[in-house]
């Protein structure tokens, strides 16, 4: 349903010209914003047209005088031009100090600085009224009085039934492309979009093609947020929660060393609400101590909270047990406390967003379609039937993440695609597909048992969550009672997993299909398992404990945890003496792969040469595989004299890699001999996955 991309103009102008949210009909002398006609005096419009006919060039004030008045007309043209320009800027919401459209050259003239585009042909054909049909010859009526009575009656009926409905011009919904980007977040006024990638945090205006890099000092780890007035942005980097004034203010720390986050929002009074695993927190925009928000009834975590415009209600996603029973909730908050317990609005795999359209609406995704449904905020309930707004919207269900956003003035930004689910696919070393395992899965770590007979994965099917399947079959069996990703024990029949009992953090063990559990070790803080040595005695885990976030190893039968690296992901060598890890971007601006010897104090050795992440160690110890974008790369290893010799990385093959990878996903496993590679390959997405803007989308609700 998307329109073709608009074309940048050069040469003579066509009848319809677009810049930013505005569209000018040069023949009719009309200007529209988001499809809605706005009032602009004829002199101001003539000046606008003259400027657009010469974009980037200086139009002298004398030229404007010659356009508007003949030489024999006596007029105070200096003040008249100033007045016309002021009215034009008022309509465009532009300023002389920080111009977006019209730049002033003191005592000389003006210059048009925005990008001009022609509307897509499909949109122009749909939105433009067709030429009126030629008049049909009519005979003079025989009974003029009867016709006049009929006209009067029809007029009365229209007046009673609603003059505005029949005669008031309605806004048209227009769609245009912003290009390929991820995590689009539209500004409150619909003029700009925030997004991030592995290069940093970016801002793109809807009226200009070039993007602006806002921040790249540390990797950005979560979807950014706008302040209520749109003058500042909020984002989570590896350093912590930060804010930045636009257009080029310095980054300011709000919450140092913030934990793993799943979305945030900025209220109208400056209060920030953030989902930081596993809780909700409130914090002031100038920092201070984060305040945990007590929310009864939600035990499995929160995601993508947002303040409603009134500043008193919050909308958020939550769940009861891990990825099962996720839903969209509405609650009330005042003075840092919950004043109304959360009310479940609907079960949903991803979070939703609020819009004031139609007296209040909830926007959400279901089966890759975006719907809007009337939301009575006071009664905390959905009403009526949902209306489909857009089809084919991208989402990341295992992070509860919908990739759309909505401005307060009716502009919708959305990324095209399908839900990011994976199929566990076997490949040979040349990239030939050998078979599919199990149902569609979340992008969680691919856990191949040591004997290569079974696989643990996470699937959204029927609320199953974690499941286990034979390595060559589609049938699977749920893993009951687990809320975090486990690890296979060396016997390939039992698993290890974390368990929290109050203030106790324990490493547990049990049969994969169920049965009695017993404690293996006590842990100093909450932790996430990463790997287990072949003998089962060395555990690699990530924690955000008292010693700081990072990878640690623990010998389960002795000693304290040993810090390895400030990195979220890593794998042990089969003998438990080495760790391979990827800490994020280095000096080169790319993520690289390193190998480090445990307990020896030696410096880590970089084994990738041009980027790499999410490494795995083959069980015979002879090879490390890692990802480089959509490529699977290999490094051969040899141990001599207590040191490791690594070959130059070689690319094996490419696969459909996910466009969004955060957290602890390592969608890769390899057999002991290296002959077969198991990859979580993503469902096919549209090429480029463009981000689209749809204006006046709420006109479809009427």
XYZ file of C-alpha atoms in Angstrom:
702
model
C 0.000 0.000 0.000
C 3.047 2.244 0.176
C 3.447 5.011 -2.375
C 6.511 5.326 -4.538
C 9.200 7.589 -3.179
C 8.893 11.303 -4.033
C 11.452 12.776 -6.407
C 13.704 15.769 -5.676
C 12.851 18.587 -8.077
C 15.114 20.396 -10.489
C 14.260 22.798 -13.276
C 10.745 24.193 -13.716
C 8.205 23.354 -11.030
C 5.177 21.128 -11.589
C 1.743 22.123 -10.369
C 2.109 20.336 -7.022
C 5.253 20.820 -4.941
C 6.052 19.279 -1.543
C 8.485 20.382 1.156
C 8.450 18.946 4.669
C 4.831 18.475 5.794
C 3.654 21.138 3.311
C 2.305 20.840 -0.213
C 1.669 23.767 -2.551
C -0.777 23.852 -5.465
C 0.914 26.486 -7.628
C -1.989 26.778 -10.045
C -4.661 27.241 -7.390
C -2.438 29.287 -5.061
C -3.174 26.954 -2.128
C -0.977 25.583 0.643
C -1.711 22.443 2.674
C -0.064 20.953 5.761
C -0.474 17.201 6.261
C -3.216 17.408 3.627
C -5.150 20.154 5.452
C -5.627 23.482 3.663
C -4.215 26.438 5.589
C -4.915 30.128 5.052
C -2.157 32.133 3.393
C -2.559 35.586 1.845
C -1.985 35.980 -1.896
C 1.109 38.175 -1.478
C 2.733 35.709 0.896
C 1.947 32.832 -1.469
C 3.441 34.709 -4.446
C 6.633 35.275 -2.453
C 6.720 31.570 -1.515
C 6.303 30.589 -5.156
C 9.077 32.932 -6.281
C 11.442 31.492 -3.645
C 10.593 27.890 -4.592
C 11.229 28.593 -8.276
C 14.834 29.457 -7.364
C 15.742 27.150 -4.448
C 19.143 27.891 -2.945
C 19.448 31.234 -4.784
C 19.104 34.669 -3.230
C 15.902 36.452 -4.235
C 16.447 40.184 -3.812
C 13.903 42.397 -2.121
C 13.763 44.495 -5.313
C 12.688 41.375 -7.221
C 9.910 40.737 -4.704
C 8.767 44.373 -5.092
C 8.674 43.981 -8.861
C 6.594 40.814 -8.484
C 4.002 42.296 -6.141
C 3.706 45.923 -7.286
C 4.172 47.763 -10.564
C 6.518 50.742 -10.670
C 3.673 53.268 -10.760
C 2.090 51.982 -7.552
C 2.893 54.038 -4.457
C 3.322 51.683 -1.510
C 5.567 51.354 1.517
C 6.961 48.126 0.083
C 9.678 47.608 2.731
C 7.188 47.150 5.553
C 4.753 45.321 3.251
C 7.398 42.762 2.306
C 8.357 42.354 5.958
C 4.716 41.786 6.857
C 4.194 39.230 4.060
C 7.360 37.335 5.029
C 6.320 37.359 8.704
C 2.912 35.887 7.846
C 4.565 33.271 5.640
C 6.933 32.260 8.432
C 4.053 32.083 10.894
C 2.168 29.654 8.650
C 5.309 27.546 8.079
C 6.217 27.608 11.796
C 9.616 28.931 10.724
C 11.953 31.445 12.366
C 14.502 33.920 11.062
C 17.035 32.879 13.728
C 16.906 29.123 13.010
C 15.272 28.831 9.591
C 13.994 25.521 8.243
C 12.543 26.870 5.000
C 13.308 30.570 4.402
C 16.687 32.089 5.180
C 17.067 35.863 5.550
C 20.054 37.681 4.077
C 20.007 41.037 5.905
C 19.288 44.066 3.671
C 19.496 41.884 0.565
C 16.702 39.325 0.332
C 15.697 35.748 1.069
C 16.636 32.196 0.100
C 14.560 28.959 0.095
C 16.677 26.272 1.836
C 14.369 23.223 2.124
C 14.294 20.289 -0.288
C 11.524 20.421 -2.893
C 9.875 17.216 -4.018
C 7.132 16.184 -6.371
C 4.407 14.105 -4.682
C 4.377 10.402 -5.669
C 2.352 9.858 -8.810
C -0.060 7.468 -7.081
C -0.720 9.971 -4.297
C -1.156 12.823 -6.732
C -3.614 10.788 -8.766
C -5.601 9.750 -5.719
C -5.570 13.012 -3.802
C -6.291 15.450 -6.619
C -9.878 16.141 -7.609
C -10.519 15.264 -11.211
C -11.477 17.968 -13.676
C -15.192 18.727 -13.629
C -17.201 17.082 -16.426
C -18.364 19.306 -19.273
C -21.749 20.930 -18.643
C -24.754 19.021 -19.868
C -27.360 21.099 -21.736
C -30.517 21.358 -19.650
C -34.039 22.328 -20.496
C -35.724 25.080 -18.551
C -37.775 23.579 -15.707
C -41.520 23.579 -16.103
C -42.234 24.201 -12.453
C -39.547 26.453 -10.982
C -41.433 26.946 -7.726
C -41.541 23.186 -7.044
C -37.812 22.905 -7.621
C -37.094 25.780 -5.250
C -39.207 24.102 -2.579
C -37.275 20.842 -3.117
C -33.934 22.628 -2.832
C -35.044 24.304 0.389
C -36.116 20.943 1.827
C -32.790 19.303 0.946
C -30.908 22.205 2.525
C -32.912 21.815 5.724
C -32.164 18.072 5.829
C -28.452 18.718 5.362
C -28.485 21.327 8.113
C -30.154 18.927 10.538
C -27.935 15.967 9.636
C -24.732 17.968 9.983
C -23.490 20.679 7.668
C -19.889 20.114 8.704
C -20.008 16.433 7.712
C -21.150 17.248 4.200
C -19.315 20.452 3.364
C -16.232 20.848 5.569
C -13.019 19.855 3.733
C -11.456 16.763 5.298
C -7.728 16.100 5.676
C -6.254 13.643 3.245
C -3.942 10.873 4.363
C -0.623 11.008 2.522
C 2.194 8.465 2.683
C 5.856 9.100 1.867
C 9.107 7.220 2.399
C 11.938 8.284 4.700
C 14.310 5.574 3.490
C 15.820 2.652 5.356
C 16.283 3.117 9.129
C 15.590 1.212 12.339
C 13.547 1.996 15.458
C 11.794 5.118 14.064
C 10.477 7.494 16.761
C 8.496 10.452 15.417
C 8.771 13.822 17.173
C 5.719 15.301 18.940
C 5.166 17.746 16.055
C 5.795 15.154 13.340
C 8.741 17.063 11.846
C 11.625 14.709 12.693
C 12.447 11.068 13.361
C 14.957 9.607 15.825
C 16.551 6.253 15.129
C 19.700 4.334 15.978
C 21.984 1.761 14.425
C 25.372 0.304 15.294
C 26.872 3.612 14.094
C 25.059 5.707 16.711
C 21.955 7.816 17.324
C 20.613 9.800 14.375
C 17.990 12.430 13.641
C 16.346 12.820 10.252
C 14.007 15.683 9.404
C 11.009 14.861 7.253
C 11.742 17.828 4.958
C 15.422 17.081 4.296
C 17.289 14.065 3.019
C 20.599 14.330 4.986
C 20.615 12.726 8.425
C 22.298 14.202 11.502
C 24.502 12.130 13.791
C 23.624 13.067 17.369
C 25.742 10.643 19.406
C 28.301 7.907 18.747
C 30.610 7.949 21.788
C 29.130 4.665 23.068
C 26.771 2.088 21.521
C 23.098 3.043 21.865
C 21.226 0.128 23.410
C 17.531 1.065 23.395
C 14.916 3.009 21.461
C 15.241 6.754 22.089
C 12.501 9.097 23.354
C 11.502 12.730 22.837
C 10.827 15.277 25.549
C 7.221 16.451 25.710
C 8.044 19.707 23.889
C 10.324 18.007 21.345
C 13.362 20.103 22.264
C 15.407 17.300 23.855
C 16.038 13.610 23.255
C 16.575 10.802 25.752
C 18.580 7.672 25.008
C 20.343 4.763 26.694
C 23.984 4.180 25.832
C 26.491 1.751 27.300
C 27.503 4.598 29.649
C 23.989 5.096 31.022
C 20.795 7.063 30.455
C 21.548 10.363 28.742
C 19.705 13.414 27.432
C 20.638 15.961 24.790
C 19.212 19.330 23.785
C 18.606 19.805 20.072
C 20.037 20.711 17.653
C 23.580 20.170 18.963
C 23.636 20.266 22.753
C 26.177 18.152 24.655
C 25.088 14.764 26.055
C 24.204 15.002 29.747
C 24.193 11.961 32.049
C 20.873 11.317 33.807
C 21.334 7.801 35.200
C 24.890 6.355 35.151
C 25.308 2.600 34.644
C 21.601 2.097 34.023
C 20.694 -1.584 33.727
C 19.161 -3.382 30.748
C 16.263 -1.222 29.547
C 13.181 -1.918 27.470
C 11.897 1.516 26.551
C 11.361 4.885 28.232
C 9.143 7.955 28.031
C 9.325 11.611 29.046
C 6.278 13.127 30.777
C 5.077 16.697 30.332
C 6.491 17.702 33.750
C 9.940 16.306 32.911
C 9.559 13.026 34.800
C 11.076 10.039 33.031
C 9.600 6.552 33.255
C 11.827 3.660 32.186
C 11.491 -0.104 32.066
C 14.753 -1.419 33.524
C 14.789 -5.172 33.985
C 12.852 -6.317 35.840
C 11.028 -3.193 37.143
C 9.602 0.228 36.317
C 11.457 3.329 37.537
C 10.750 7.053 37.759
C 13.558 9.608 37.629
C 13.785 13.364 37.136
C 15.169 14.763 33.900
C 18.073 16.272 35.865
C 18.988 12.955 37.442
C 18.865 11.972 41.081
C 18.051 8.650 42.656
C 15.779 6.480 40.477
C 12.561 5.552 42.259
C 11.214 2.053 41.773
C 7.503 2.102 40.993
C 5.559 -0.533 42.885
C 3.198 -2.208 40.394
C 1.104 -5.102 41.728
C 0.215 -8.059 39.554
C 3.057 -7.904 37.030
C 5.748 -10.469 37.806
C 7.467 -11.156 34.497
C 8.754 -7.691 33.620
C 7.771 -4.434 31.937
C 8.455 -3.009 28.504
C 8.043 0.254 26.577
C 6.158 2.391 29.109
C 4.856 5.774 28.016
C 3.174 8.726 29.660
C -0.139 9.784 28.198
C -0.381 13.513 27.351
C -2.188 14.247 30.636
C 0.943 13.188 32.544
C -1.136 11.121 34.984
C -1.707 7.878 33.102
C 0.878 5.403 31.853
C 0.608 2.751 29.185
C 3.005 -0.186 29.231
C 3.540 -3.750 28.208
C 3.863 -6.376 30.895
C 3.739 -10.096 31.394
C 3.209 -12.667 34.079
C 5.814 -15.308 33.226
C 8.672 -14.551 30.856
C 7.318 -14.374 27.297
C 3.947 -15.929 28.175
C 0.739 -13.940 28.753
C 2.169 -10.614 27.565
C -0.350 -7.787 27.465
C -0.902 -4.019 27.236
C -1.829 -2.323 30.523
C -3.092 1.102 31.625
C -2.383 2.555 35.089
C -2.356 5.926 36.872
C 0.621 7.610 38.544
C 0.751 10.764 40.651
C 3.515 12.090 42.896
C 5.678 9.074 42.196
C 3.119 6.482 43.249
C 0.562 4.294 41.553
C -2.938 5.690 42.141
C -4.730 3.059 40.063
C -3.608 -0.533 39.711
C -2.799 -1.683 36.173
C -5.764 -2.726 34.056
C -5.215 -5.221 31.244
C -6.491 -3.689 27.998
C -5.660 -6.641 25.739
C -3.301 -9.603 25.382
C -0.643 -8.687 22.865
C 2.803 -9.874 21.805
C 4.242 -6.337 21.597
C 3.689 -2.989 23.311
C 1.227 -0.349 22.133
C 1.135 3.438 21.774
C -1.482 6.012 22.719
C -2.957 8.683 20.441
C -5.455 11.406 21.276
C -7.234 10.721 17.971
C -10.903 9.821 18.166
C -11.072 10.988 21.774
C -8.272 8.577 22.706
C -7.028 5.503 20.840
C -4.751 2.551 21.482
C -2.506 1.637 18.548
C -1.132 -1.908 18.492
C 0.145 -4.640 16.167
C -1.478 -7.980 15.508
C -0.471 -10.364 12.709
C 1.838 -7.668 11.259
C -1.052 -5.195 10.947
C -1.397 -1.897 12.800
C -4.796 -1.294 14.398
C -6.362 1.629 16.233
C -9.136 1.118 18.781
C -11.011 3.653 20.867
C -9.654 3.854 24.435
C -11.719 5.299 27.267
C -8.894 6.358 29.570
C -11.112 7.229 32.550
C -12.816 3.829 32.483
C -9.638 2.031 31.379
C -11.308 -0.005 28.671
C -11.290 -0.449 24.914
C -14.502 0.296 23.057
C -15.887 -0.588 19.649
C -14.092 -2.499 16.945
C -10.461 -1.932 15.922
C -9.713 -0.198 12.612
C -6.845 -1.400 10.440
C -4.509 1.493 9.669
C -1.465 -0.108 8.002
C -0.577 -3.617 6.849
C 2.934 -5.068 6.988
C 4.597 -3.453 10.027
C 7.856 -4.785 11.450
C 8.150 -5.923 15.082
C 10.535 -7.810 17.374
C 8.276 -10.030 19.522
C 10.993 -11.474 21.753
C 11.761 -7.896 22.857
C 8.041 -6.913 22.835
C 9.089 -4.181 20.411
C 6.733 -2.647 17.816
C 8.498 -0.484 15.246
C 5.998 2.309 14.830
C 5.369 5.615 16.600
C 2.792 8.390 16.427
C 3.048 12.155 16.893
C 0.548 14.285 18.778
C -0.579 15.999 15.557
C -1.481 12.906 13.586
C 1.731 11.748 11.863
C 2.508 8.031 11.935
C 6.000 6.596 11.379
C 6.306 2.859 10.753
C 8.838 0.405 9.427
C 7.609 -2.093 6.897
C 8.094 -5.814 7.414
C 6.905 -8.846 9.349
C 7.423 -10.002 12.923
C 11.085 -10.902 13.397
C 10.914 -14.632 14.014
C 13.530 -17.208 13.137
C 13.618 -20.724 11.690
C 16.378 -22.958 13.054
C 18.181 -23.996 9.875
C 21.029 -26.440 9.330
C 23.715 -25.448 6.790
C 26.856 -27.094 5.524
C 30.075 -25.081 5.464
C 29.346 -23.848 1.927
C 25.990 -22.351 2.909
C 23.759 -25.079 1.508
C 20.550 -25.515 3.524
C 20.239 -29.023 4.959
C 16.954 -28.810 6.876
C 14.643 -26.964 9.299
C 14.235 -27.755 13.013
C 11.215 -26.919 15.164
C 8.561 -24.198 14.714
C 9.142 -20.435 14.241
C 11.289 -19.239 17.141
C 12.368 -16.117 18.953
C 15.890 -14.867 18.378
C 17.358 -16.409 21.511
C 20.648 -18.292 21.853
C 20.738 -21.526 19.858
C 21.564 -24.205 22.449
C 22.791 -27.456 20.893
C 23.313 -30.283 23.365
C 26.872 -31.668 23.702
C 25.864 -34.920 21.984
C 24.178 -32.840 19.223
C 20.892 -34.693 19.589
C 18.664 -31.915 20.968
C 18.188 -28.147 20.788
C 16.726 -25.673 23.277
C 15.022 -22.618 21.802
C 12.205 -20.161 22.532
C 9.002 -20.066 20.502
C 5.877 -17.866 20.630
C 3.660 -20.736 19.497
C 0.664 -21.150 21.826
C 2.464 -19.344 24.632
C 4.981 -22.174 24.941
C 8.087 -20.121 25.737
C 11.171 -22.317 26.113
C 11.047 -25.648 24.329
C 13.281 -28.568 23.369
C 13.311 -30.409 20.032
C 15.248 -33.235 18.468
C 17.994 -31.790 16.276
C 16.476 -33.261 13.100
C 12.709 -32.960 13.796
C 9.988 -30.317 13.874
C 8.192 -31.728 16.945
C 9.012 -30.036 20.242
C 8.252 -30.290 23.934
C 7.803 -27.306 26.314
C 10.336 -26.743 29.078
C 8.074 -26.009 32.036
C 8.952 -23.838 35.004
C 11.863 -21.918 33.465
C 11.980 -18.140 33.088
C 15.562 -17.659 31.856
C 17.661 -19.330 29.202
C 19.346 -22.494 30.533
C 22.534 -24.298 29.531
C 23.038 -27.963 28.663
C 25.025 -29.982 31.184
C 27.752 -32.287 29.800
C 25.438 -35.344 29.953
C 23.037 -33.751 27.388
C 20.010 -34.726 29.485
C 20.137 -32.198 32.349
C 20.221 -28.424 32.270
C 21.577 -25.600 34.453
C 19.590 -22.413 34.994
C 19.398 -19.377 37.328
C 16.854 -19.097 40.122
C 16.112 -16.154 42.399
C 14.634 -16.752 45.862
C 14.265 -13.350 47.490
C 17.839 -12.157 47.984
C 19.326 -15.554 47.098
C 20.747 -16.081 43.594
C 21.257 -19.756 42.896
C 22.537 -21.869 40.046
C 20.221 -24.877 39.725
C 20.238 -28.192 37.881
C 17.476 -30.585 36.772
C 16.372 -32.905 33.975
C 15.499 -31.030 30.778
C 11.990 -32.495 30.599
C 11.297 -31.850 34.293
C 11.861 -33.442 37.656
C 13.531 -32.540 40.933
C 15.969 -29.644 41.008
C 19.016 -29.170 43.198
C 21.430 -26.340 43.838
C 24.814 -26.324 42.132
C 26.229 -23.046 43.473
C 25.348 -19.761 45.180
C 25.884 -16.628 43.104
C 26.719 -13.153 44.475
C 24.103 -11.281 42.394
C 21.490 -11.702 39.680
C 23.091 -13.320 36.641
C 22.580 -14.547 33.077
C 24.252 -17.772 31.980
C 26.496 -17.666 28.933
C 28.403 -20.973 28.773
C 29.582 -24.080 30.614
C 32.918 -25.881 30.210
C 32.930 -29.456 28.898
C 33.510 -30.882 32.376
C 30.686 -28.812 33.878
C 32.954 -27.208 36.491
C 33.435 -23.716 35.011
C 30.502 -21.375 34.398
C 30.615 -18.198 32.327
C 27.940 -15.636 33.178
C 27.049 -11.959 32.863
C 26.083 -9.900 35.898
C 25.538 -6.282 36.865
C 26.744 -6.850 40.410
C 28.746 -4.894 42.969
C 31.947 -5.207 40.955
C 30.282 -3.669 37.897
C 28.670 -5.132 34.779
C 30.549 -7.669 32.718
C 31.456 -11.273 32.035
C 32.626 -13.432 34.949
C 33.704 -17.038 35.396
C 33.035 -19.216 38.418
C 34.583 -22.553 39.343
C 31.533 -24.173 40.909
C 33.562 -26.170 43.424
C 35.814 -23.365 44.672
C 36.616 -19.666 44.811
C 34.958 -16.374 43.979
C 33.841 -15.202 40.538
C 36.641 -13.909 38.335
C 36.086 -10.841 36.140
C 36.775 -11.492 32.461
C 35.744 -8.469 30.398
C 33.263 -5.628 30.104
C 31.257 -7.487 27.498
C 27.710 -8.817 27.287
C 28.481 -12.042 25.401
C 31.128 -14.739 25.428
C 31.862 -18.459 25.217
C 34.299 -20.773 26.990
C 36.826 -22.998 25.334
C 35.925 -26.680 25.861
C 38.726 -27.084 28.427
C 37.504 -24.026 30.378
C 40.875 -22.211 30.148
C 39.986 -19.491 27.609
C 37.105 -17.135 26.858
C 36.127 -15.690 23.497
C 34.029 -12.545 23.695
C 32.858 -9.454 21.847
C 32.795 -6.246 23.930
C 31.147 -3.904 21.435
C 32.734 -1.212 19.316
C 36.425 -0.540 19.729
C 38.731 2.215 18.518
C 37.938 1.357 14.893
C 34.224 1.951 15.485
C 33.446 -1.737 14.941
C 32.705 -4.605 17.261
C 35.610 -7.075 17.325
C 36.207 -10.587 18.712
C 38.851 -11.284 21.374
C 40.291 -14.354 23.106
C 41.544 -14.131 26.704
C 43.280 -16.672 28.929
C 41.661 -17.129 32.343
C 43.683 -16.553 35.506
C 46.871 -15.654 33.696
C 46.704 -11.882 33.574
C 47.660 -11.752 29.888
C 46.159 -9.150 27.593
C 43.362 -10.341 25.304
C 44.174 -11.214 21.691
C 42.020 -9.829 18.866
C 41.175 -12.547 16.351
C 38.784 -10.668 14.036
C 40.235 -8.108 11.630
C 37.311 -6.184 10.144
C 34.466 -6.494 12.634
C 32.821 -9.418 14.355
C 30.429 -10.323 17.160
C 28.585 -13.155 18.941
C 31.319 -15.817 18.795
C 30.958 -19.550 19.534
C 33.714 -22.087 20.268
C 33.647 -25.469 18.550
C 33.559 -28.377 21.027
C 36.805 -29.886 19.764
C 38.516 -26.539 20.438
C 39.844 -26.185 16.880
C 37.686 -23.332 15.582
C 35.778 -20.192 16.558
C 32.816 -19.015 14.499
C 31.424 -15.507 14.705
C 29.050 -13.151 12.887
C 29.998 -10.171 10.747
C 26.730 -8.686 9.648
C 24.990 -11.358 7.567
C 28.214 -13.378 7.197
C 29.399 -16.367 9.220
C 33.170 -16.256 9.643
C 35.675 -18.853 10.814
C 39.021 -18.684 12.632
C 41.078 -21.876 12.954
C 42.940 -22.347 16.251
C 46.050 -24.168 17.403
C 47.444 -24.347 20.951
C 51.222 -24.302 21.474
C 53.094 -23.856 24.719
C 50.100 -22.486 26.565
C 49.355 -19.945 23.833
C 46.752 -19.862 21.070
C 47.646 -19.346 17.430
C 44.744 -18.031 15.322
C 44.427 -18.040 11.554
C 43.186 -15.151 9.423
C 39.361 -15.030 9.501
C 37.606 -16.618 6.538
C 34.015 -16.001 5.456
C 32.060 -19.252 5.114
C 28.659 -18.057 3.833
C 25.903 -15.501 4.316
C 22.430 -16.004 5.772
C 19.317 -13.945 6.521
C 20.594 -12.224 9.623
C 18.223 -10.289 11.870
C 18.023 -6.548 11.276
C 17.711 -6.006 15.045
C 19.969 -7.836 17.503
C 20.199 -6.725 21.124
C 20.796 -8.468 24.423
C 22.217 -11.971 24.576
C 21.233 -13.443 21.229
C 23.850 -15.708 19.663
C 21.858 -17.371 16.898
C 24.635 -19.785 16.021
C 25.869 -23.288 16.920
C 28.262 -25.742 15.295
C 28.810 -29.495 15.483
C 31.963 -30.894 17.049
C 33.578 -31.627 13.682
C 32.486 -28.310 12.161
C 30.718 -30.002 9.237
C 27.242 -28.627 10.066
C 26.258 -25.193 11.334
C 22.923 -24.411 12.980
C 21.674 -20.844 12.460
C 18.529 -19.019 13.535
C 17.715 -17.639 10.099
C 15.111 -14.892 9.988
C 11.896 -14.944 8.012
C 12.256 -13.063 4.767
C 11.618 -9.315 5.009
C 10.955 -6.671 2.341
C 14.171 -5.465 0.771
C 15.406 -2.357 2.548
C 12.544 -2.335 5.067
C 11.695 1.296 4.382
C 10.318 3.642 7.015
C 7.128 5.401 5.935
C 5.316 8.461 7.202
C 1.533 8.559 7.020
C -0.133 11.893 7.700
C -3.704 12.400 8.913
C -3.989 8.655 9.518
C -6.818 9.293 11.998
C -9.067 10.423 9.140
C -9.603 6.695 8.562
C -11.327 6.422 11.935
C -14.191 8.707 10.915
